[in-house]
Coordinates of C-alpha atoms in Angstrom, one line a residue:
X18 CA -1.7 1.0 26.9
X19 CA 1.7 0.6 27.6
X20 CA 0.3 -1.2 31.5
X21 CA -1.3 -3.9 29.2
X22 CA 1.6 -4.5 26.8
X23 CA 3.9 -4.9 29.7
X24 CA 1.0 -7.4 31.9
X25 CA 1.1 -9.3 28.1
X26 CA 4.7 -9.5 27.9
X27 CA 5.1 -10.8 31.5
X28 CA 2.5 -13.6 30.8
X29 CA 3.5 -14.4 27.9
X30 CA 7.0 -15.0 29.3
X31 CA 5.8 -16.8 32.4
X32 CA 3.2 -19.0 30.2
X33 CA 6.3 -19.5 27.7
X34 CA 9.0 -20.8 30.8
X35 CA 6.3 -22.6 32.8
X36 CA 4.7 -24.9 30.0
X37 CA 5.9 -24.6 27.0
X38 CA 9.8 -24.1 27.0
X39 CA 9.4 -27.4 29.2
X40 CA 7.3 -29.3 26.6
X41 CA 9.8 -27.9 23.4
X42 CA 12.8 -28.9 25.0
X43 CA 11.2 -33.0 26.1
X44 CA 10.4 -33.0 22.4
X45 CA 14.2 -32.2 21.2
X46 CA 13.0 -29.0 19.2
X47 CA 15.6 -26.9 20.9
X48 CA 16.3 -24.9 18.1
X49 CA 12.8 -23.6 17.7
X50 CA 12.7 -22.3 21.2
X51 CA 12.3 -18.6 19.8
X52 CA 9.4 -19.8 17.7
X53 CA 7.8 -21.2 20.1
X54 CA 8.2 -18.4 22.6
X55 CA 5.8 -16.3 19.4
X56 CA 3.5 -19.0 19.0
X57 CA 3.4 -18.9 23.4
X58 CA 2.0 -14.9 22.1
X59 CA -0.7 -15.9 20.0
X60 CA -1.7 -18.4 22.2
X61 CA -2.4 -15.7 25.2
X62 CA -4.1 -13.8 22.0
X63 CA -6.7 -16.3 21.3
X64 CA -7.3 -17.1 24.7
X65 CA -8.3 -13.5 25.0
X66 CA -10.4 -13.3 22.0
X67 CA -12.3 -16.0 22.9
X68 CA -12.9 -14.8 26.4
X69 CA -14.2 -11.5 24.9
X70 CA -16.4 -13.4 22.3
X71 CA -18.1 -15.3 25.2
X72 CA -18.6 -12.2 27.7
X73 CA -19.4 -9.5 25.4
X74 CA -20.5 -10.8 21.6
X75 CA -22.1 -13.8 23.2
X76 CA -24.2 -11.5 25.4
X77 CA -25.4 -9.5 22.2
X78 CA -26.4 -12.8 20.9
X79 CA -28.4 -13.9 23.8
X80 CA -30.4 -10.3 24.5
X81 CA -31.1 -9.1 20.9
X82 CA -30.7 -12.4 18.4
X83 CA -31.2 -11.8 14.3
X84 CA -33.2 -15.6 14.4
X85 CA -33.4 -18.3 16.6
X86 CA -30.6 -21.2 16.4
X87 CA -32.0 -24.4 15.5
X88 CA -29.1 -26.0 13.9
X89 CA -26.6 -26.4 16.9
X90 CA -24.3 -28.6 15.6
X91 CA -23.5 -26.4 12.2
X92 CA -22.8 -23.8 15.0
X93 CA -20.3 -26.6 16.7
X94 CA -18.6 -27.1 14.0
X95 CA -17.6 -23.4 14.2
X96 CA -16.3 -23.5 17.0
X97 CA -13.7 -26.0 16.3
X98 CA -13.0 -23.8 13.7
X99 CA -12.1 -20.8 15.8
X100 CA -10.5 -23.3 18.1
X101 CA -7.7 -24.5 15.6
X102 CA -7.0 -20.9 14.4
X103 CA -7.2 -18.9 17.9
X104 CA -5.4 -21.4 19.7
X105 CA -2.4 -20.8 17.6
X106 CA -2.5 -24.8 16.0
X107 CA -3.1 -23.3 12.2
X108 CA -0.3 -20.7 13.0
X109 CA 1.8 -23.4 14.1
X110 CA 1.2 -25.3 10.7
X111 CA 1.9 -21.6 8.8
X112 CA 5.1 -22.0 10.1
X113 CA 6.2 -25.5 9.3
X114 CA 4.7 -25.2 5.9
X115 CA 5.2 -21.6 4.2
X116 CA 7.8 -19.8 6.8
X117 CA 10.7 -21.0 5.8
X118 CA 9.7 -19.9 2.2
X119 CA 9.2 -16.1 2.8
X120 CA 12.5 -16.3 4.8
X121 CA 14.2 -17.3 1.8
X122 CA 12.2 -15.1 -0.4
X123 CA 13.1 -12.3 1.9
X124 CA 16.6 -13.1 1.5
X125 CA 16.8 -13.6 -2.1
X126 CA 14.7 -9.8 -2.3
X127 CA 17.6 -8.4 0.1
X128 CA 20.1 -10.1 -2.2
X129 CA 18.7 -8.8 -4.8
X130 CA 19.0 -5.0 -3.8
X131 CA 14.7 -5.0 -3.1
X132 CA 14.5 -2.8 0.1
X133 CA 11.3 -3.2 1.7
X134 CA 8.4 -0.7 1.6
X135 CA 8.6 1.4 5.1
X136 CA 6.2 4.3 6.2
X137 CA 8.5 6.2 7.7
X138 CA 9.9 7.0 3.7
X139 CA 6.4 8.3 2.8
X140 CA 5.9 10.1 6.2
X141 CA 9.0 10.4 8.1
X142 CA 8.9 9.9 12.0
X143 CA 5.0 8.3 11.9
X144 CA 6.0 4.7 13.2
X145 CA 7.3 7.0 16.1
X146 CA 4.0 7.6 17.6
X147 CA 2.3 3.6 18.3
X148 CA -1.1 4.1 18.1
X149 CA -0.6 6.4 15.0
X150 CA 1.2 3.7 13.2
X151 CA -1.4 1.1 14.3
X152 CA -3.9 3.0 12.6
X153 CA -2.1 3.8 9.4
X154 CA -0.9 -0.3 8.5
X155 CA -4.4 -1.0 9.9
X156 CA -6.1 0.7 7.1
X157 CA -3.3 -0.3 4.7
X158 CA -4.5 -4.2 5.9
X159 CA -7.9 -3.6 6.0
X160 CA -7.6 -1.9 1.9
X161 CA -5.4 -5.2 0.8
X162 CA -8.3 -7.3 2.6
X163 CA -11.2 -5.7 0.8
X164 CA -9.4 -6.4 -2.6
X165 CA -8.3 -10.2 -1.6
X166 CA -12.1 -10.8 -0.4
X167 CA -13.3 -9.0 -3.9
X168 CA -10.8 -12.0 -5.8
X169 CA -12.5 -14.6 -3.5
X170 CA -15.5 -13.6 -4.9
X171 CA -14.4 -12.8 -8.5
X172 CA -12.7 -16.2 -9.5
X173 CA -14.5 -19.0 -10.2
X174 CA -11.8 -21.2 -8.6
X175 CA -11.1 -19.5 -5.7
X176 CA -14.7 -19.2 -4.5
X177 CA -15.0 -22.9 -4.9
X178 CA -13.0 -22.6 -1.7
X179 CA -14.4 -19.3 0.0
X180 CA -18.4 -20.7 -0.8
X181 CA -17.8 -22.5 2.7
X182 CA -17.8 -19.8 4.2
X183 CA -20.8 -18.7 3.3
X184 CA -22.7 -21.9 3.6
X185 CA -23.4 -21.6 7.1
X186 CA -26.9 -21.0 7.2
X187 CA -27.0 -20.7 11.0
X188 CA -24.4 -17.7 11.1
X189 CA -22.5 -16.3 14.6
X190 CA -19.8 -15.1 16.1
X191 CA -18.3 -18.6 15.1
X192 CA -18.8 -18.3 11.8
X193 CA -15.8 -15.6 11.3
X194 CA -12.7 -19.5 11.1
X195 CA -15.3 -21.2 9.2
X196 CA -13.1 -21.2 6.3
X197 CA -11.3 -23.9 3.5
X198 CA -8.2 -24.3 4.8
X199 CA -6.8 -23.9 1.7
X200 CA -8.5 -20.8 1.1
X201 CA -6.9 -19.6 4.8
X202 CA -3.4 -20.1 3.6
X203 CA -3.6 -18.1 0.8
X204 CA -4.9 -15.4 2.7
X205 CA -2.7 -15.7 5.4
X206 CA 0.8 -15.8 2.9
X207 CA -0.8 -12.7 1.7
X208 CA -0.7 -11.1 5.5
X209 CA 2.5 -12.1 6.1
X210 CA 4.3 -10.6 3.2
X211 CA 2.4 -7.3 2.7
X212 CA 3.2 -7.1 6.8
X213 CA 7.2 -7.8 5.9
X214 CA 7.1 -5.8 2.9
X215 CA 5.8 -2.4 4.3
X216 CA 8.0 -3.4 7.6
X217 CA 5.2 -4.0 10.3
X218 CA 7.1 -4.9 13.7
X219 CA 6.2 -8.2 15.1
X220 CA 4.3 -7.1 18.1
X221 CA 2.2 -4.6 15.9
X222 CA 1.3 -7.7 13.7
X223 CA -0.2 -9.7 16.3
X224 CA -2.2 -6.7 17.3
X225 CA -3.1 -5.9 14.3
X226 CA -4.5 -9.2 13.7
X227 CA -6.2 -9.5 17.0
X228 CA -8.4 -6.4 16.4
X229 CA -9.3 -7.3 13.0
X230 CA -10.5 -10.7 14.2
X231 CA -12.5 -9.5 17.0
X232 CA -14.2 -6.7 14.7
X233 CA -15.0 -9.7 12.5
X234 CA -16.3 -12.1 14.9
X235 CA -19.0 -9.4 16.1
X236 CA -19.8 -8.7 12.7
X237 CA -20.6 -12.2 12.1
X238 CA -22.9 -12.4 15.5
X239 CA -26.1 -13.6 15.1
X240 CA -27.6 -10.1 16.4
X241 CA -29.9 -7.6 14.9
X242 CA -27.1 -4.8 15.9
X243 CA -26.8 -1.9 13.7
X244 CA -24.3 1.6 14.7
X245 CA -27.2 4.0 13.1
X246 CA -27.2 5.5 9.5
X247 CA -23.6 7.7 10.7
X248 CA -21.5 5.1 12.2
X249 CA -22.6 2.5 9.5
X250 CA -20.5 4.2 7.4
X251 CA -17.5 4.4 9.4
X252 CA -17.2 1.1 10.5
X253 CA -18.9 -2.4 9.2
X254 CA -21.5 -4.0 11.7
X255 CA -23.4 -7.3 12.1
X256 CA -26.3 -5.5 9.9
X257 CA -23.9 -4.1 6.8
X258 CA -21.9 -8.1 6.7
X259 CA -24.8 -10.1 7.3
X260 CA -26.0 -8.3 4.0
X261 CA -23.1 -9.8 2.4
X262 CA -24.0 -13.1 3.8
X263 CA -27.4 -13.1 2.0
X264 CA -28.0 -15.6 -0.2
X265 CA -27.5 -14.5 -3.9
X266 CA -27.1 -11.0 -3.1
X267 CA -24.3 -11.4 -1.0
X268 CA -22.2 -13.5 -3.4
X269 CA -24.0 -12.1 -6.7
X270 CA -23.9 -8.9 -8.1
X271 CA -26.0 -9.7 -11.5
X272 CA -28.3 -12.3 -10.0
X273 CA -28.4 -16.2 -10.1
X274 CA -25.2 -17.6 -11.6
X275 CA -23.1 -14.7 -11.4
X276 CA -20.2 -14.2 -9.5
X277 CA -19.4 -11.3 -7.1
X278 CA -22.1 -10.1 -4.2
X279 CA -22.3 -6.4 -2.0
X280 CA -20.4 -5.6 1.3
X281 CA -16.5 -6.7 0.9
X282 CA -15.4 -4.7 3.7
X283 CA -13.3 -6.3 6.2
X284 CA -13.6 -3.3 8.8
X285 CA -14.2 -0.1 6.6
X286 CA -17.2 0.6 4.6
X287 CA -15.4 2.9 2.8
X288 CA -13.7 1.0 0.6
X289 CA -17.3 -0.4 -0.7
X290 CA -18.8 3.2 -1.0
X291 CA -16.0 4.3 -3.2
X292 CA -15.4 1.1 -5.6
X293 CA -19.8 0.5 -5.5
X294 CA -20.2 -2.5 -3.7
X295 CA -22.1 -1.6 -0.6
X296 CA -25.3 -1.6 0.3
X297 CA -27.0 -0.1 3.7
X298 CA -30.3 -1.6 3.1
X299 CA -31.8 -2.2 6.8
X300 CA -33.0 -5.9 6.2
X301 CA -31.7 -9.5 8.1
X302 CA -32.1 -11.8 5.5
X303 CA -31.4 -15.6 5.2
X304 CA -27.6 -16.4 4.9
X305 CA -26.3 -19.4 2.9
X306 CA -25.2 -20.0 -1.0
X307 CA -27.8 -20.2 -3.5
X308 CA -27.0 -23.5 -4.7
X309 CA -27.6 -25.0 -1.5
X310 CA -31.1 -24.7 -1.8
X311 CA -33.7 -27.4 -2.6
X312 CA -35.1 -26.0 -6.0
X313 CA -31.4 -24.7 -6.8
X314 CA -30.3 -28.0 -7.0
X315 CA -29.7 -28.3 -3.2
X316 CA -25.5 -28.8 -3.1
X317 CA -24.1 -30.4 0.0
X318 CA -21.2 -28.4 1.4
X319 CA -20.8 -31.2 4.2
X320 CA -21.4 -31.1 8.1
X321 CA -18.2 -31.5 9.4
X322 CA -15.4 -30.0 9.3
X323 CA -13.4 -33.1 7.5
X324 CA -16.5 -33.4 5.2
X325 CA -16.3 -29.2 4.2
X326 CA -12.5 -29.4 3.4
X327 CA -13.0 -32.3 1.2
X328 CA -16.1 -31.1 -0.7
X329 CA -14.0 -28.0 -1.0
X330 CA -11.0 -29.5 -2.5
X331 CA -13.5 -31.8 -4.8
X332 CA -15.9 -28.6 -5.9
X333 CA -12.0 -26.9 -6.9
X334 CA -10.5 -29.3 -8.6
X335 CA -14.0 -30.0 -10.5
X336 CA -13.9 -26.0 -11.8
X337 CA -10.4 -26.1 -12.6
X338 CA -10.3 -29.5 -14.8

């Protein structure tokens, strides 16, 4: 791998002097230059995600689709979605808004005497090997991401926010953004600090990130794939997520007006078999939120995406008065 980091790095540098060093310094941001030259990173990043998503995900779609799509525009609005976070433009509104905090609360933890968390004090010399370490902070991320989506489900308040997500009735690869931004920040502030607490490298983080979103675009594909009663339970697929997608049973776990639902998992099913949440039932059902249908009192979580974040905001602020 060590061919594609270096093709990555030299693209990312040429991408970085060509455009946008050009464009930072016309603007008078000068000082961010280094900033920029990252955000340049996980601009290449998206733009390869989204190539994959079209050639390969959108293939599966195509030859072997769970329904038919009949609401195109719902599916439009997800891919403005995926636009503004692939394309590096809610990264670059991370920055301005929250970075400068966790550089200060790094600080003030250094200060402080707080050493971060580093693997190579539990199990000296594994960051030595790449891939080894990529595996081992991938299934520390992917254990912190089950338990984050469990709270999304868990608190009333928060899943004022995260209930967009599931609202999409006409679910695909799209779907995976389709999220309150609100409800993205907090996630995202949780990455960032778990990554500088337990001392991920930058370039690992990207990667990290990149893989993860992939994974969870194709499990959000509107396909009837399945990886077989085995694989199923090493790694989650269209069939296990869709599941958790269902409406009720996906965001219920003792039926109508309950909170919770089946099928956490981010990447590993493990996580559900061991703390009882999953199910491996072989069934496509319906996606959406129970209250969004007619004789449930038929809720409007908005078309577009300025109408979602609002109702969002309005449904939160509602549960929390």
């Amino acid at each position: 791998m060590d061919w594609f980091s270096d093709l990555f790095s030299q693209c990312q540098a040429w991408v970085y002097e060509t455009l946008v060093q050009p464009v930072v310094f016309g603007l008078g941001y000068g000082n961010l230059l280094e900033d920029a030259f990252d955000a340049t990173g996980w601009l290449l990043v998206g733009l390869l995600q989204i190539t994959v998503m079209l050639v390969f995900i959108g293939a599966l779609e195509r030859l072997y689709p769970a329904e038919p799509v009949t609401d195109r525009r719902a599916v439009r609005v997800d891919i403005l979605y995926t636009l503004i976070h692939r394309l590096g433009l809610f990264r670059l509104a991370l920055f301005f808004a929250i970075d400068p905090l966790w550089d200060a609360l790094s600080g003030e933890m250094r200060l402080a005497g707080i050493e971060t968390f580093q693997l190579d004090a539990l199990w000296p010399g594994v960051t030595d090997v790449a891939w080894v370490s990529f595996l081992v902070y991938l299934v520390v991320f992917d254990f912190a991401n089950y338990w984050l989506h469990r709270a999304q489900h868990g608190f009333e308040w928060w899943w004022q926010l995260h209930a967009l997500h599931h609202s999409q009735r006409q679910m695909t690869m799209w779907s995976d953004s389709r999220n309150h931004l609100l409800d993205d920040l907090i996630i995202d502030s949780a990455f960032v600090l778990l990554a500088r607490l337990i001392g991920v490298p930058p370039g690992q983080f990207i990667a990290l990130v990149a893989v993860s979103q992939l994974l969870e675009n194709l499990q959000h594909a509107n396909t009837k794939l399945w990886f077989g009663a085995v694989l199923e339970r090493v790694l989650v697929s269209p069939r296990f997520h869709r599941l958790h997608h269902s409406i009720g049973f996906g965001h219920e776990t003792d039926g109508r007006g309950t909170l919770g639902g089946h099928n956490f998992a981010v990447l590993f099913p493990v996580w559900d078999v061991l703390f009882g949440t999953a199910s491996f039932e072989l069934r496509w059902d319906p996606t959406g939120v129970r209250d969004q249908l007619i004789e449930e009192g038929g809720r409007d979580y908005g078309r577009g995406f300025w109408a979602q974040q609002w109702l969002g905001l309005k449904r939160l602020v509602r549960r929390t008065s």
